[in-house]
Short mmCIF file of C-alpha atoms in Angstrom, two decimals:
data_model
loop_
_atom_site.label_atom_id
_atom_site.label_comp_id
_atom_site.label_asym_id
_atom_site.label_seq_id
_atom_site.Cartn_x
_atom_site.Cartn_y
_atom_site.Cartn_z
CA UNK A 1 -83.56 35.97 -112.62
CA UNK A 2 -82.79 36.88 -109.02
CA UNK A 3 -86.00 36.16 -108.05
CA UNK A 4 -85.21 32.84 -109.44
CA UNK A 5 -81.77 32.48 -107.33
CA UNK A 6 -83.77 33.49 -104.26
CA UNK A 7 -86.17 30.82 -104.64
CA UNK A 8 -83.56 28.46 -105.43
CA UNK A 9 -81.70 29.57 -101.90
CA UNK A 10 -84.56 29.38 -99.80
CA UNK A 11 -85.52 26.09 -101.23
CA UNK A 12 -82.13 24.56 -100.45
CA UNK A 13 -82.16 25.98 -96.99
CA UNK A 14 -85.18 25.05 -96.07
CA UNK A 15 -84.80 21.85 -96.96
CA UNK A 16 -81.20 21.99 -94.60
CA UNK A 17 -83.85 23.56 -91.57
CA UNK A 18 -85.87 20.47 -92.27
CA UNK A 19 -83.22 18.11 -91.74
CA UNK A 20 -81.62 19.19 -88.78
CA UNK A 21 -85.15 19.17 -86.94
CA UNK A 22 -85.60 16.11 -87.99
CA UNK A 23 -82.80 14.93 -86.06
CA UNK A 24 -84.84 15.41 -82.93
CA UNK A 25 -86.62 12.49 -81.36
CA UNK A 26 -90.16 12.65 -82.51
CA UNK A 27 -92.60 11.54 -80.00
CA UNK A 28 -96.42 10.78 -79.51
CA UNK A 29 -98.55 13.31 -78.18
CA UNK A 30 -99.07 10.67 -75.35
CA UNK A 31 -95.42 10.19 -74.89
CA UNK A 32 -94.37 13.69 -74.38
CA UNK A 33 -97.59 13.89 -71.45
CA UNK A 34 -95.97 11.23 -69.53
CA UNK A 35 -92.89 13.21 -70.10
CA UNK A 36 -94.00 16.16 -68.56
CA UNK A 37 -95.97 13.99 -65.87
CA UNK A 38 -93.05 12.06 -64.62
CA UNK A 39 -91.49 15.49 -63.76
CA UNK A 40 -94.27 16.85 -61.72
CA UNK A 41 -94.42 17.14 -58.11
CA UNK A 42 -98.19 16.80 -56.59
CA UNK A 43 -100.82 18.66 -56.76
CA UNK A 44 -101.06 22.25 -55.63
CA UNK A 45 -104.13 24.21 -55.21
CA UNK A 46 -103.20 27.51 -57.05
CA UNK A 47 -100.00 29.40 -58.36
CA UNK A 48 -99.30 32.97 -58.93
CA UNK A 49 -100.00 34.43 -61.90
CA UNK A 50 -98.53 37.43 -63.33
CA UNK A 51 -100.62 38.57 -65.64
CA UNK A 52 -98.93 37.37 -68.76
CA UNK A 53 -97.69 33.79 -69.35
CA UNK A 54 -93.72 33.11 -70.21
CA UNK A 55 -95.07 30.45 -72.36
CA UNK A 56 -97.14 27.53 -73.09
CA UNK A 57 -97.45 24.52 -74.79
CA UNK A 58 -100.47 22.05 -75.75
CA UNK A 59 -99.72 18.36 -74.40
CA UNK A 60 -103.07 16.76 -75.37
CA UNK A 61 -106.40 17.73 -75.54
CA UNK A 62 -107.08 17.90 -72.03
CA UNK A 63 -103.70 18.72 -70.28
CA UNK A 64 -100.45 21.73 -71.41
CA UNK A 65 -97.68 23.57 -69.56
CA UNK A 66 -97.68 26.76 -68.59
CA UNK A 67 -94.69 28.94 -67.84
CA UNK A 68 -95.18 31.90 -66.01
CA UNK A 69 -91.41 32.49 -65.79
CA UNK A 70 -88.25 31.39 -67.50
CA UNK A 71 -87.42 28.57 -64.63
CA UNK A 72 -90.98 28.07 -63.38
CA UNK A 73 -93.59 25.92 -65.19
CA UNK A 74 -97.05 24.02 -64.25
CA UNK A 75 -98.35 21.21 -65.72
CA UNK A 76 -102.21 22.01 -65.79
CA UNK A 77 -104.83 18.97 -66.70
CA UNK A 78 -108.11 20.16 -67.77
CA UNK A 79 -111.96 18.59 -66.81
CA UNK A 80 -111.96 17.66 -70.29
CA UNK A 81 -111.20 17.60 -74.05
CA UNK A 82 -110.92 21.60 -74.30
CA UNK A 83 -111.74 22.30 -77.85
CA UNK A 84 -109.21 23.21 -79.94
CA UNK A 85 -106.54 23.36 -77.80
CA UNK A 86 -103.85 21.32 -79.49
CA UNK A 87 -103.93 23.85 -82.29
CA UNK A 88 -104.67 27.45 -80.46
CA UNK A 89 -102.85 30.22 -81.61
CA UNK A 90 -103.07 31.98 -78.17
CA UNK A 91 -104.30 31.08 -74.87
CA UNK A 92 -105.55 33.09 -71.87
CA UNK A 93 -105.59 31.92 -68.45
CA UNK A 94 -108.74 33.14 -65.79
CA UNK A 95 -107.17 34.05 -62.49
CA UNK A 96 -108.83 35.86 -58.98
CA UNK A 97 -106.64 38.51 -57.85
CA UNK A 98 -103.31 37.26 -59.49
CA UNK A 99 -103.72 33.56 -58.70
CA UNK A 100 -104.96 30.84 -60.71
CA UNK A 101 -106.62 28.07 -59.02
CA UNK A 102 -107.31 24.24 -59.55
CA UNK A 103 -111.23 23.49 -60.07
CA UNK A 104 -111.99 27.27 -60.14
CA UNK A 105 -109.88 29.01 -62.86
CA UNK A 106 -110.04 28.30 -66.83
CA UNK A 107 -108.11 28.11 -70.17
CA UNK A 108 -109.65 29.88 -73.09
CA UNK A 109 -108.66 29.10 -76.14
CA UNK A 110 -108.21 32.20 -78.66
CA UNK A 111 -107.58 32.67 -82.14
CA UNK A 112 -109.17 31.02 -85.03
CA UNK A 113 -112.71 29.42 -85.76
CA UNK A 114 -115.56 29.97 -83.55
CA UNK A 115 -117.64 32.63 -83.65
CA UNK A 116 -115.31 35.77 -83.49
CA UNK A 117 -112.76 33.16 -82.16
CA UNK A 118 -114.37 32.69 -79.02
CA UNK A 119 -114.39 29.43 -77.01
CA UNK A 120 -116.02 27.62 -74.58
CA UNK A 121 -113.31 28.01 -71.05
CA UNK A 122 -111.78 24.68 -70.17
CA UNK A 123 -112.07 23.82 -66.60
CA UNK A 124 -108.37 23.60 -64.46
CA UNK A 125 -108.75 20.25 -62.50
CA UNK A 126 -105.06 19.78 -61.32
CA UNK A 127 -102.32 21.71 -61.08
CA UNK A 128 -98.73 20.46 -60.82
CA UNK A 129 -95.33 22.10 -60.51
CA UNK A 130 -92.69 21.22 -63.02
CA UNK A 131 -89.46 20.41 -62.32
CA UNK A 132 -87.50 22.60 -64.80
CA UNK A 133 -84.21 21.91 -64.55
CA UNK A 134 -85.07 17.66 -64.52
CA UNK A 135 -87.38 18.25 -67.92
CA UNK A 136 -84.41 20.27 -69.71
CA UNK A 137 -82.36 17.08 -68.39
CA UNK A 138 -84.02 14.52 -69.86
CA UNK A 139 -85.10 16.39 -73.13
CA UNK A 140 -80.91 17.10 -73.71
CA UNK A 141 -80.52 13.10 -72.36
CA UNK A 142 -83.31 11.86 -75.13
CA UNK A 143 -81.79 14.37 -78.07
CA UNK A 144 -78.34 13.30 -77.67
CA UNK A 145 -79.65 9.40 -77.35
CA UNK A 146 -81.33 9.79 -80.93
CA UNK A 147 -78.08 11.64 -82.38
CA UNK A 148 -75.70 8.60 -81.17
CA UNK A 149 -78.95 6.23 -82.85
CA UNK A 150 -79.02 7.58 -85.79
CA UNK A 151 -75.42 8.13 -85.93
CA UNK A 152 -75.00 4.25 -85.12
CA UNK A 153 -77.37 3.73 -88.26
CA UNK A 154 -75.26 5.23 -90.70
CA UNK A 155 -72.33 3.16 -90.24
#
């Protein structure tokens, strides 16, 4: 029986978790690139790497962001489709002596399929700068636009 009233719980609030994400604007894969395009400055030929990333985030088969801190992100495009990308569980980043560079460095895809997971690297052709603080803008800008929409649609 309690399992029963679990079930029942996590049923009804999942289905609550469900709606309030869908309350976010949902956009293309090629939408959100241009996104994260339109707030990059030019080309740079490297950036410092850490050793560990702050995050990351697939944009398309050939281009994601990269954060190596909170307030500091890159926009990297790759040589070409990198296999797998767009659903990677992990990613690691090649660097020479704690910088990445542009034409030199690669992505590796880890986690899942393969053979033992492994992947072929993914070439670094650009690398771009984000500007954080714009990106945040615009997301909060585009999230409260779609509230006011769909509020608008159920009157």
């Amino acid at each position: 029986m309690n399992r029963l009233i679990v079930l029942c719980l996590m049923t009804v609030l999942g289905a609550g978790v469900l709606s309030a994400c869908s309350s976010l604007p949902k956009q293309t894969d090629a939408e959100r690139l241009e996104l994260y395009r339109s707030h990059a400055g030019e080309p740079v030929p490297s950036f410092q790497y850490f050793g560990t990333l702050n995050g990351w985030a697939p944009l398309s088969d050939k281009a994601l962001t990269v954060w190596t801190r909170p307030s500091q992100a890159y926009l990297l495009e790759l040589s070409g489709p990198c296999q797998d990308l767009e659903y990677a569980i992990a990613i690691s980043v090649t660097n020479t002596m704690g910088r990445v560079y542009s034409r030199f460095d690669d992505v590796i895809v880890r986690g899942g399929g393969g053979v033992s997971g492994s992947r072929f690297p993914c070439r670094i052709l650009t690398i771009r700068p984000l500007d954080v603080k714009g990106l945040k803008a615009t997301q909060k800008e585009m999230r409260e636009a779609a509230l006011v929409e769909r509020e608008a649609g159920k009157q």
